[in-house]
mmCIF file with all atom_site columns, C-alpha atoms in Angstrom:
data_model
loop_
_atom_site.group_PDB
_atom_site.id
_atom_site.type_symbol
_atom_site.label_atom_id
_atom_site.label_alt_id
_atom_site.label_comp_id
_atom_site.label_asym_id
_atom_site.label_entity_id
_atom_site.label_seq_id
_atom_site.pdbx_PDB_ins_code
_atom_site.Cartn_x
_atom_site.Cartn_y
_atom_site.Cartn_z
_atom_site.occupancy
_atom_site.B_iso_or_equiv
_atom_site.pdbx_formal_charge
_atom_site.auth_seq_id
_atom_site.auth_comp_id
_atom_site.auth_asym_id
_atom_site.auth_atom_id
_atom_site.pdbx_PDB_model_num
ATOM 1   C CA . MET A 1 1   ? -46.320 10.047  39.186  1.00 0.00 ? 1   MET A CA 1
ATOM 2   C CA . ALA A 1 2   ? -46.541 6.897   36.717  1.00 0.00 ? 2   ALA A CA 1
ATOM 3   C CA . LEU A 1 3   ? -46.289 9.708   33.902  1.00 0.00 ? 3   LEU A CA 1
ATOM 4   C CA . ALA A 1 4   ? -44.075 12.074  35.114  1.00 0.00 ? 4   ALA A CA 1
ATOM 5   C CA . ALA A 1 5   ? -41.502 8.892   35.025  1.00 0.00 ? 5   ALA A CA 1
ATOM 6   C CA . VAL A 1 6   ? -42.343 8.238   31.352  1.00 0.00 ? 6   VAL A CA 1
ATOM 7   C CA . ALA A 1 7   ? -41.635 11.739  31.318  1.00 0.00 ? 7   ALA A CA 1
ATOM 8   C CA . ILE A 1 8   ? -37.629 11.727  32.351  1.00 0.00 ? 8   ILE A CA 1
ATOM 9   C CA . VAL A 1 9   ? -37.278 8.064   30.871  1.00 0.00 ? 9   VAL A CA 1
ATOM 10  C CA . PHE A 1 10  ? -38.161 9.183   27.921  1.00 0.00 ? 10  PHE A CA 1
ATOM 11  C CA . GLY A 1 11  ? -36.661 13.048  28.062  1.00 0.00 ? 11  GLY A CA 1
ATOM 12  C CA . VAL A 1 12  ? -33.402 11.798  29.179  1.00 0.00 ? 12  VAL A CA 1
ATOM 13  C CA . CYS A 1 13  ? -33.344 8.808   26.292  1.00 0.00 ? 13  CYS A CA 1
ATOM 14  C CA . ALA A 1 14  ? -33.735 11.678  23.318  1.00 0.00 ? 14  ALA A CA 1
ATOM 15  C CA . CYS A 1 15  ? -31.904 13.948  24.854  1.00 0.00 ? 15  CYS A CA 1
ATOM 16  C CA . GLY A 1 16  ? -27.907 11.719  24.522  1.00 0.00 ? 16  GLY A CA 1
ATOM 17  C CA . SER A 1 17  ? -25.861 12.508  22.250  1.00 0.00 ? 17  SER A CA 1
ATOM 18  C CA . ASP A 1 18  ? -26.163 10.246  18.931  1.00 0.00 ? 18  ASP A CA 1
ATOM 19  C CA . ASP A 1 19  ? -22.785 12.907  17.180  1.00 0.00 ? 19  ASP A CA 1
ATOM 20  C CA . ASP A 1 20  ? -20.301 10.655  17.367  1.00 0.00 ? 20  ASP A CA 1
ATOM 21  C CA . GLU A 1 21  ? -17.121 11.490  15.848  1.00 0.00 ? 21  GLU A CA 1
ATOM 22  C CA . PRO A 1 22  ? -17.286 10.018  11.993  1.00 0.00 ? 22  PRO A CA 1
ATOM 23  C CA . GLU A 1 23  ? -14.779 7.120   11.306  1.00 0.00 ? 23  GLU A CA 1
ATOM 24  C CA . VAL A 1 24  ? -12.373 8.529   9.038   1.00 0.00 ? 24  VAL A CA 1
ATOM 25  C CA . ALA A 1 25  ? -11.789 6.102   5.532   1.00 0.00 ? 25  ALA A CA 1
ATOM 26  C CA . VAL A 1 26  ? -8.862  3.977   6.285   1.00 0.00 ? 26  VAL A CA 1
ATOM 27  C CA . ALA A 1 27  ? -7.880  4.519   2.675   1.00 0.00 ? 27  ALA A CA 1
ATOM 28  C CA . ALA A 1 28  ? -7.448  8.383   3.569   1.00 0.00 ? 28  ALA A CA 1
ATOM 29  C CA . LYS A 1 29  ? -6.062  7.295   7.066   1.00 0.00 ? 29  LYS A CA 1
ATOM 30  C CA . VAL A 1 30  ? -2.956  5.932   4.963   1.00 0.00 ? 30  VAL A CA 1
ATOM 31  C CA . ALA A 1 31  ? -2.995  8.025   1.424   1.00 0.00 ? 31  ALA A CA 1
ATOM 32  C CA . GLY A 1 32  ? 0.857   9.726   1.243   1.00 0.00 ? 32  GLY A CA 1
ATOM 33  C CA . SER A 1 33  ? 4.138   9.722   0.149   1.00 0.00 ? 33  SER A CA 1
ATOM 34  C CA . TYR A 1 34  ? 6.228   7.344   2.452   1.00 0.00 ? 34  TYR A CA 1
ATOM 35  C CA . ILE A 1 35  ? 9.754   7.634   2.521   1.00 0.00 ? 35  ILE A CA 1
ATOM 36  C CA . GLY A 1 36  ? 12.516  4.671   3.115   1.00 0.00 ? 36  GLY A CA 1
ATOM 37  C CA . ASN A 1 37  ? 14.430  1.646   2.579   1.00 0.00 ? 37  ASN A CA 1
ATOM 38  C CA . GLU A 1 38  ? 13.975  -0.531  -0.301  1.00 0.00 ? 38  GLU A CA 1
ATOM 39  C CA . VAL A 1 39  ? 15.529  -3.594  -0.514  1.00 0.00 ? 39  VAL A CA 1
ATOM 40  C CA . ILE A 1 40  ? 15.751  -6.250  -3.491  1.00 0.00 ? 40  ILE A CA 1
ATOM 41  C CA . MET A 1 41  ? 16.975  -9.477  -3.506  1.00 0.00 ? 41  MET A CA 1
ATOM 42  C CA . VAL A 1 42  ? 17.267  -12.061 -6.742  1.00 0.00 ? 42  VAL A CA 1
ATOM 43  C CA . ASN A 1 43  ? 17.912  -15.595 -6.328  1.00 0.00 ? 43  ASN A CA 1
ATOM 44  C CA . ASN A 1 44  ? 18.835  -15.135 -3.032  1.00 0.00 ? 44  ASN A CA 1
ATOM 45  C CA . GLU A 1 45  ? 20.851  -12.817 -3.262  1.00 0.00 ? 45  GLU A CA 1
ATOM 46  C CA . GLU A 1 46  ? 20.666  -8.450  -2.090  1.00 0.00 ? 46  GLU A CA 1
ATOM 47  C CA . SER A 1 47  ? 20.630  -6.869  -5.677  1.00 0.00 ? 47  SER A CA 1
ATOM 48  C CA . SER A 1 48  ? 19.438  -3.093  -4.343  1.00 0.00 ? 48  SER A CA 1
ATOM 49  C CA . ASN A 1 49  ? 19.413  -1.226  -0.924  1.00 0.00 ? 49  ASN A CA 1
ATOM 50  C CA . GLU A 1 50  ? 18.644  1.796   -1.434  1.00 0.00 ? 50  GLU A CA 1
ATOM 51  C CA . THR A 1 51  ? 16.622  4.899   0.228   1.00 0.00 ? 51  THR A CA 1
ATOM 52  C CA . LYS A 1 52  ? 13.377  5.286   -1.805  1.00 0.00 ? 52  LYS A CA 1
ATOM 53  C CA . THR A 1 53  ? 9.511   6.421   -2.246  1.00 0.00 ? 53  THR A CA 1
ATOM 54  C CA . TYR A 1 54  ? 6.663   5.106   -2.037  1.00 0.00 ? 54  TYR A CA 1
ATOM 55  C CA . VAL A 1 55  ? 3.299   7.151   -3.315  1.00 0.00 ? 55  VAL A CA 1
ATOM 56  C CA . ILE A 1 56  ? 0.258   5.964   -1.955  1.00 0.00 ? 56  ILE A CA 1
ATOM 57  C CA . THR A 1 57  ? -3.235  7.330   -3.755  1.00 0.00 ? 57  THR A CA 1
ATOM 58  C CA . LYS A 1 58  ? -6.895  6.606   -2.123  1.00 0.00 ? 58  LYS A CA 1
ATOM 59  C CA . VAL A 1 59  ? -9.092  5.326   -4.707  1.00 0.00 ? 59  VAL A CA 1
ATOM 60  C CA . THR A 1 60  ? -11.911 5.213   -3.139  1.00 0.00 ? 60  THR A CA 1
ATOM 61  C CA . ASP A 1 61  ? -12.630 4.733   1.269   1.00 0.00 ? 61  ASP A CA 1
ATOM 62  C CA . THR A 1 62  ? -11.405 0.676   0.915   1.00 0.00 ? 62  THR A CA 1
ATOM 63  C CA . SER A 1 63  ? -8.549  1.006   -1.352  1.00 0.00 ? 63  SER A CA 1
ATOM 64  C CA . ILE A 1 64  ? -5.385  2.132   -2.403  1.00 0.00 ? 64  ILE A CA 1
ATOM 65  C CA . ASP A 1 65  ? -3.047  2.255   -5.509  1.00 0.00 ? 65  ASP A CA 1
ATOM 66  C CA . LEU A 1 66  ? 0.298   1.951   -4.996  1.00 0.00 ? 66  LEU A CA 1
ATOM 67  C CA . THR A 1 67  ? 3.269   3.431   -6.966  1.00 0.00 ? 67  THR A CA 1
ATOM 68  C CA . VAL A 1 68  ? 6.681   1.930   -7.299  1.00 0.00 ? 68  VAL A CA 1
ATOM 69  C CA . PRO A 1 69  ? 9.661   4.087   -8.151  1.00 0.00 ? 69  PRO A CA 1
ATOM 70  C CA . GLU A 1 70  ? 11.900  3.434   -11.002 1.00 0.00 ? 70  GLU A CA 1
ATOM 71  C CA . VAL A 1 71  ? 14.533  0.791   -10.116 1.00 0.00 ? 71  VAL A CA 1
ATOM 72  C CA . GLY A 1 72  ? 17.610  0.161   -11.419 1.00 0.00 ? 72  GLY A CA 1
ATOM 73  C CA . MET A 1 73  ? 21.309  1.699   -12.610 1.00 0.00 ? 73  MET A CA 1
ATOM 74  C CA . GLY A 1 74  ? 19.963  3.815   -15.813 1.00 0.00 ? 74  GLY A CA 1
ATOM 75  C CA . GLY A 1 75  ? 19.138  3.699   -19.293 1.00 0.00 ? 75  GLY A CA 1
ATOM 76  C CA . MET A 1 76  ? 17.857  -0.256  -20.384 1.00 0.00 ? 76  MET A CA 1
ATOM 77  C CA . MET A 1 77  ? 18.665  -1.605  -16.800 1.00 0.00 ? 77  MET A CA 1
ATOM 78  C CA . THR A 1 78  ? 16.447  0.315   -15.284 1.00 0.00 ? 78  THR A CA 1
ATOM 79  C CA . ILE A 1 79  ? 12.876  -1.288  -13.753 1.00 0.00 ? 79  ILE A CA 1
ATOM 80  C CA . PRO A 1 80  ? 10.464  2.523   -14.599 1.00 0.00 ? 80  PRO A CA 1
ATOM 81  C CA . SER A 1 81  ? 8.386   3.823   -12.262 1.00 0.00 ? 81  SER A CA 1
ATOM 82  C CA . PHE A 1 82  ? 5.223   1.246   -12.363 1.00 0.00 ? 82  PHE A CA 1
ATOM 83  C CA . SER A 1 83  ? 1.424   1.619   -10.511 1.00 0.00 ? 83  SER A CA 1
ATOM 84  C CA . VAL A 1 84  ? -0.512  -1.171  -8.541  1.00 0.00 ? 84  VAL A CA 1
ATOM 85  C CA . LYS A 1 85  ? -4.146  -0.902  -8.622  1.00 0.00 ? 85  LYS A CA 1
ATOM 86  C CA . ASN A 1 86  ? -7.247  -1.043  -6.241  1.00 0.00 ? 86  ASN A CA 1
ATOM 87  C CA . ILE A 1 87  ? -5.255  -2.931  -3.735  1.00 0.00 ? 87  ILE A CA 1
ATOM 88  C CA . PRO A 1 88  ? -8.255  -3.674  -0.975  1.00 0.00 ? 88  PRO A CA 1
ATOM 89  C CA . LEU A 1 89  ? -7.776  -2.868  2.406   1.00 0.00 ? 89  LEU A CA 1
ATOM 90  C CA . VAL A 1 90  ? -8.760  -3.805  6.131   1.00 0.00 ? 90  VAL A CA 1
ATOM 91  C CA . LYS A 1 91  ? -8.511  -2.497  9.146   1.00 0.00 ? 91  LYS A CA 1
ATOM 92  C CA . SER A 1 92  ? -7.272  -4.357  11.986  1.00 0.00 ? 92  SER A CA 1
ATOM 93  C CA . ASP A 1 93  ? -7.074  -3.005  16.243  1.00 0.00 ? 93  ASP A CA 1
ATOM 94  C CA . ASP A 1 94  ? -4.803  -0.194  15.068  1.00 0.00 ? 94  ASP A CA 1
ATOM 95  C CA . ASN A 1 95  ? -3.562  -2.401  11.244  1.00 0.00 ? 95  ASN A CA 1
ATOM 96  C CA . ILE A 1 96  ? -4.587  -1.513  8.001   1.00 0.00 ? 96  ILE A CA 1
ATOM 97  C CA . MET A 1 97  ? -3.833  -4.130  6.112   1.00 0.00 ? 97  MET A CA 1
ATOM 98  C CA . GLY A 1 98  ? -3.872  -4.795  1.836   1.00 0.00 ? 98  GLY A CA 1
ATOM 99  C CA . ARG A 1 99  ? -3.375  -7.659  -0.125  1.00 0.00 ? 99  ARG A CA 1
ATOM 100 C CA . LEU A 1 100 ? -3.469  -8.640  -3.482  1.00 0.00 ? 100 LEU A CA 1
ATOM 101 C CA . ILE A 1 101 ? -2.541  -12.428 -4.934  1.00 0.00 ? 101 ILE A CA 1
ATOM 102 C CA . SER A 1 102 ? -1.476  -11.247 -8.216  1.00 0.00 ? 102 SER A CA 1
ATOM 103 C CA . TYR A 1 103 ? -1.905  -8.133  -10.568 1.00 0.00 ? 103 TYR A CA 1
ATOM 104 C CA . SER A 1 104 ? -0.633  -7.324  -14.867 1.00 0.00 ? 104 SER A CA 1
ATOM 105 C CA . GLY A 1 105 ? 0.222   -4.519  -15.633 1.00 0.00 ? 105 GLY A CA 1
ATOM 106 C CA . THR A 1 106 ? 2.118   -2.545  -18.808 1.00 0.00 ? 106 THR A CA 1
ATOM 107 C CA . VAL A 1 107 ? 5.609   0.178   -18.318 1.00 0.00 ? 107 VAL A CA 1
ATOM 108 C CA . VAL A 1 108 ? 7.138   2.171   -20.979 1.00 0.00 ? 108 VAL A CA 1
ATOM 109 C CA . GLY A 1 109 ? 10.983  0.487   -20.921 1.00 0.00 ? 109 GLY A CA 1
ATOM 110 C CA . ALA A 1 110 ? 13.804  2.617   -21.711 1.00 0.00 ? 110 ALA A CA 1
ATOM 111 C CA . ASN A 1 111 ? 13.745  1.928   -25.241 1.00 0.00 ? 111 ASN A CA 1
ATOM 112 C CA . GLY A 1 112 ? 10.434  3.267   -25.585 1.00 0.00 ? 112 GLY A CA 1
ATOM 113 C CA . ALA A 1 113 ? 8.479   0.053   -26.046 1.00 0.00 ? 113 ALA A CA 1
ATOM 114 C CA . GLU A 1 114 ? 5.971   -1.670  -23.679 1.00 0.00 ? 114 GLU A CA 1
ATOM 115 C CA . LYS A 1 115 ? 7.402   -4.240  -21.170 1.00 0.00 ? 115 LYS A CA 1
ATOM 116 C CA . ALA A 1 116 ? 4.968   -6.482  -19.375 1.00 0.00 ? 116 ALA A CA 1
ATOM 117 C CA . TYR A 1 117 ? 5.123   -7.026  -15.111 1.00 0.00 ? 117 TYR A CA 1
ATOM 118 C CA . THR A 1 118 ? 3.447   -8.718  -12.563 1.00 0.00 ? 118 THR A CA 1
ATOM 119 C CA . ILE A 1 119 ? 3.218   -7.815  -9.144  1.00 0.00 ? 119 ILE A CA 1
ATOM 120 C CA . GLY A 1 120 ? 2.673   -11.552 -6.744  1.00 0.00 ? 120 GLY A CA 1
ATOM 121 C CA . ASP A 1 121 ? 2.055   -12.111 -3.175  1.00 0.00 ? 121 ASP A CA 1
ATOM 122 C CA . MET A 1 122 ? 1.534   -8.584  -2.041  1.00 0.00 ? 122 MET A CA 1
ATOM 123 C CA . THR A 1 123 ? 0.912   -7.432  1.706   1.00 0.00 ? 123 THR A CA 1
ATOM 124 C CA . VAL A 1 124 ? 1.335   -3.642  2.407   1.00 0.00 ? 124 VAL A CA 1
ATOM 125 C CA . LEU A 1 125 ? 0.920   -3.040  6.193   1.00 0.00 ? 125 LEU A CA 1
ATOM 126 C CA . PHE A 1 126 ? 0.183   -0.098  8.286   1.00 0.00 ? 126 PHE A CA 1
ATOM 127 C CA . ASN A 1 127 ? 0.866   0.859   11.629  1.00 0.00 ? 127 ASN A CA 1
ATOM 128 C CA . ASP A 1 128 ? 0.512   4.167   13.030  1.00 0.00 ? 128 ASP A CA 1
ATOM 129 C CA . LYS A 1 129 ? 2.954   6.942   10.402  1.00 0.00 ? 129 LYS A CA 1
ATOM 130 C CA . THR A 1 130 ? 4.924   3.988   8.888   1.00 0.00 ? 130 THR A CA 1
ATOM 131 C CA . VAL A 1 131 ? 4.393   1.267   6.217   1.00 0.00 ? 131 VAL A CA 1
ATOM 132 C CA . VAL A 1 132 ? 6.433   -2.099  5.460   1.00 0.00 ? 132 VAL A CA 1
ATOM 133 C CA . VAL A 1 133 ? 4.834   -3.169  1.465   1.00 0.00 ? 133 VAL A CA 1
ATOM 134 C CA . LYS A 1 134 ? 6.566   -6.972  0.594   1.00 0.00 ? 134 LYS A CA 1
ATOM 135 C CA . PHE A 1 135 ? 5.941   -8.174  -2.904  1.00 0.00 ? 135 PHE A CA 1
ATOM 136 C CA . SER A 1 136 ? 7.662   -10.579 -6.053  1.00 0.00 ? 136 SER A CA 1
ATOM 137 C CA . LEU A 1 137 ? 7.920   -8.716  -9.229  1.00 0.00 ? 137 LEU A CA 1
ATOM 138 C CA . LYS A 1 138 ? 8.868   -10.550 -13.177 1.00 0.00 ? 138 LYS A CA 1
ATOM 139 C CA . TYR A 1 139 ? 9.615   -7.668  -15.566 1.00 0.00 ? 139 TYR A CA 1
ATOM 140 C CA . GLY A 1 140 ? 9.477   -8.603  -18.960 1.00 0.00 ? 140 GLY A CA 1
ATOM 141 C CA . ASN A 1 141 ? 11.606  -11.365 -19.794 1.00 0.00 ? 141 ASN A CA 1
ATOM 142 C CA . MET A 1 142 ? 13.462  -11.827 -16.538 1.00 0.00 ? 142 MET A CA 1
ATOM 143 C CA . PRO A 1 143 ? 14.075  -15.121 -15.483 1.00 0.00 ? 143 PRO A CA 1
ATOM 144 C CA . PHE A 1 144 ? 14.185  -14.943 -11.605 1.00 0.00 ? 144 PHE A CA 1
ATOM 145 C CA . ALA A 1 145 ? 11.137  -12.924 -9.894  1.00 0.00 ? 145 ALA A CA 1
ATOM 146 C CA . MET A 1 146 ? 12.619  -9.998  -8.185  1.00 0.00 ? 146 MET A CA 1
ATOM 147 C CA . LEU A 1 147 ? 11.522  -10.136 -3.565  1.00 0.00 ? 147 LEU A CA 1
ATOM 148 C CA . THR A 1 148 ? 11.135  -6.800  -2.729  1.00 0.00 ? 148 THR A CA 1
ATOM 149 C CA . THR A 1 149 ? 10.569  -5.004  0.683   1.00 0.00 ? 149 THR A CA 1
ATOM 150 C CA . PHE A 1 150 ? 9.940   -1.555  1.456   1.00 0.00 ? 150 PHE A CA 1
ATOM 151 C CA . THR A 1 151 ? 9.787   -0.106  5.034   1.00 0.00 ? 151 THR A CA 1
ATOM 152 C CA . GLY A 1 152 ? 9.025   3.813   5.101   1.00 0.00 ? 152 GLY A CA 1
ATOM 153 C CA . LYS A 1 153 ? 7.883   6.483   7.308   1.00 0.00 ? 153 LYS A CA 1
ATOM 154 C CA . ARG A 1 154 ? 4.912   8.874   5.935   1.00 0.00 ? 154 ARG A CA 1
ATOM 155 C CA . GLN A 1 155 ? 6.137   12.461  5.095   1.00 0.00 ? 155 GLN A CA 1
#
């Protein structure tokens, strides 16, 4: 009787399903194009308020690259599209968040010369199909930082 009880207990334990659905990587969950409103503030005044498309690309399971579209009025007054690379992501409940204290890069401006840019205090917050991106941008020799907020929906 004891042997039968042991066989039943081990048989039931062995038959349990260990085939849980694999968790999709957080970066894969958020990769894609987002269209929405981008507001840029310079020296506490609204400089730009336009519909833009931000592109998010999976780099690793837990990091992304963000491509910010060009900003400006054309010609020499344009900041070309630029990337912010390897933004680490963390998941908390239904939210996924990325944060970078600082990132620097260079882009080729309208006159063909390379210009440096620095991103500061970037946060990227995802909830369902919505993203909110906030950061400060120093471009070239501009005296003031551009404070940018983008809110978009995944396409």
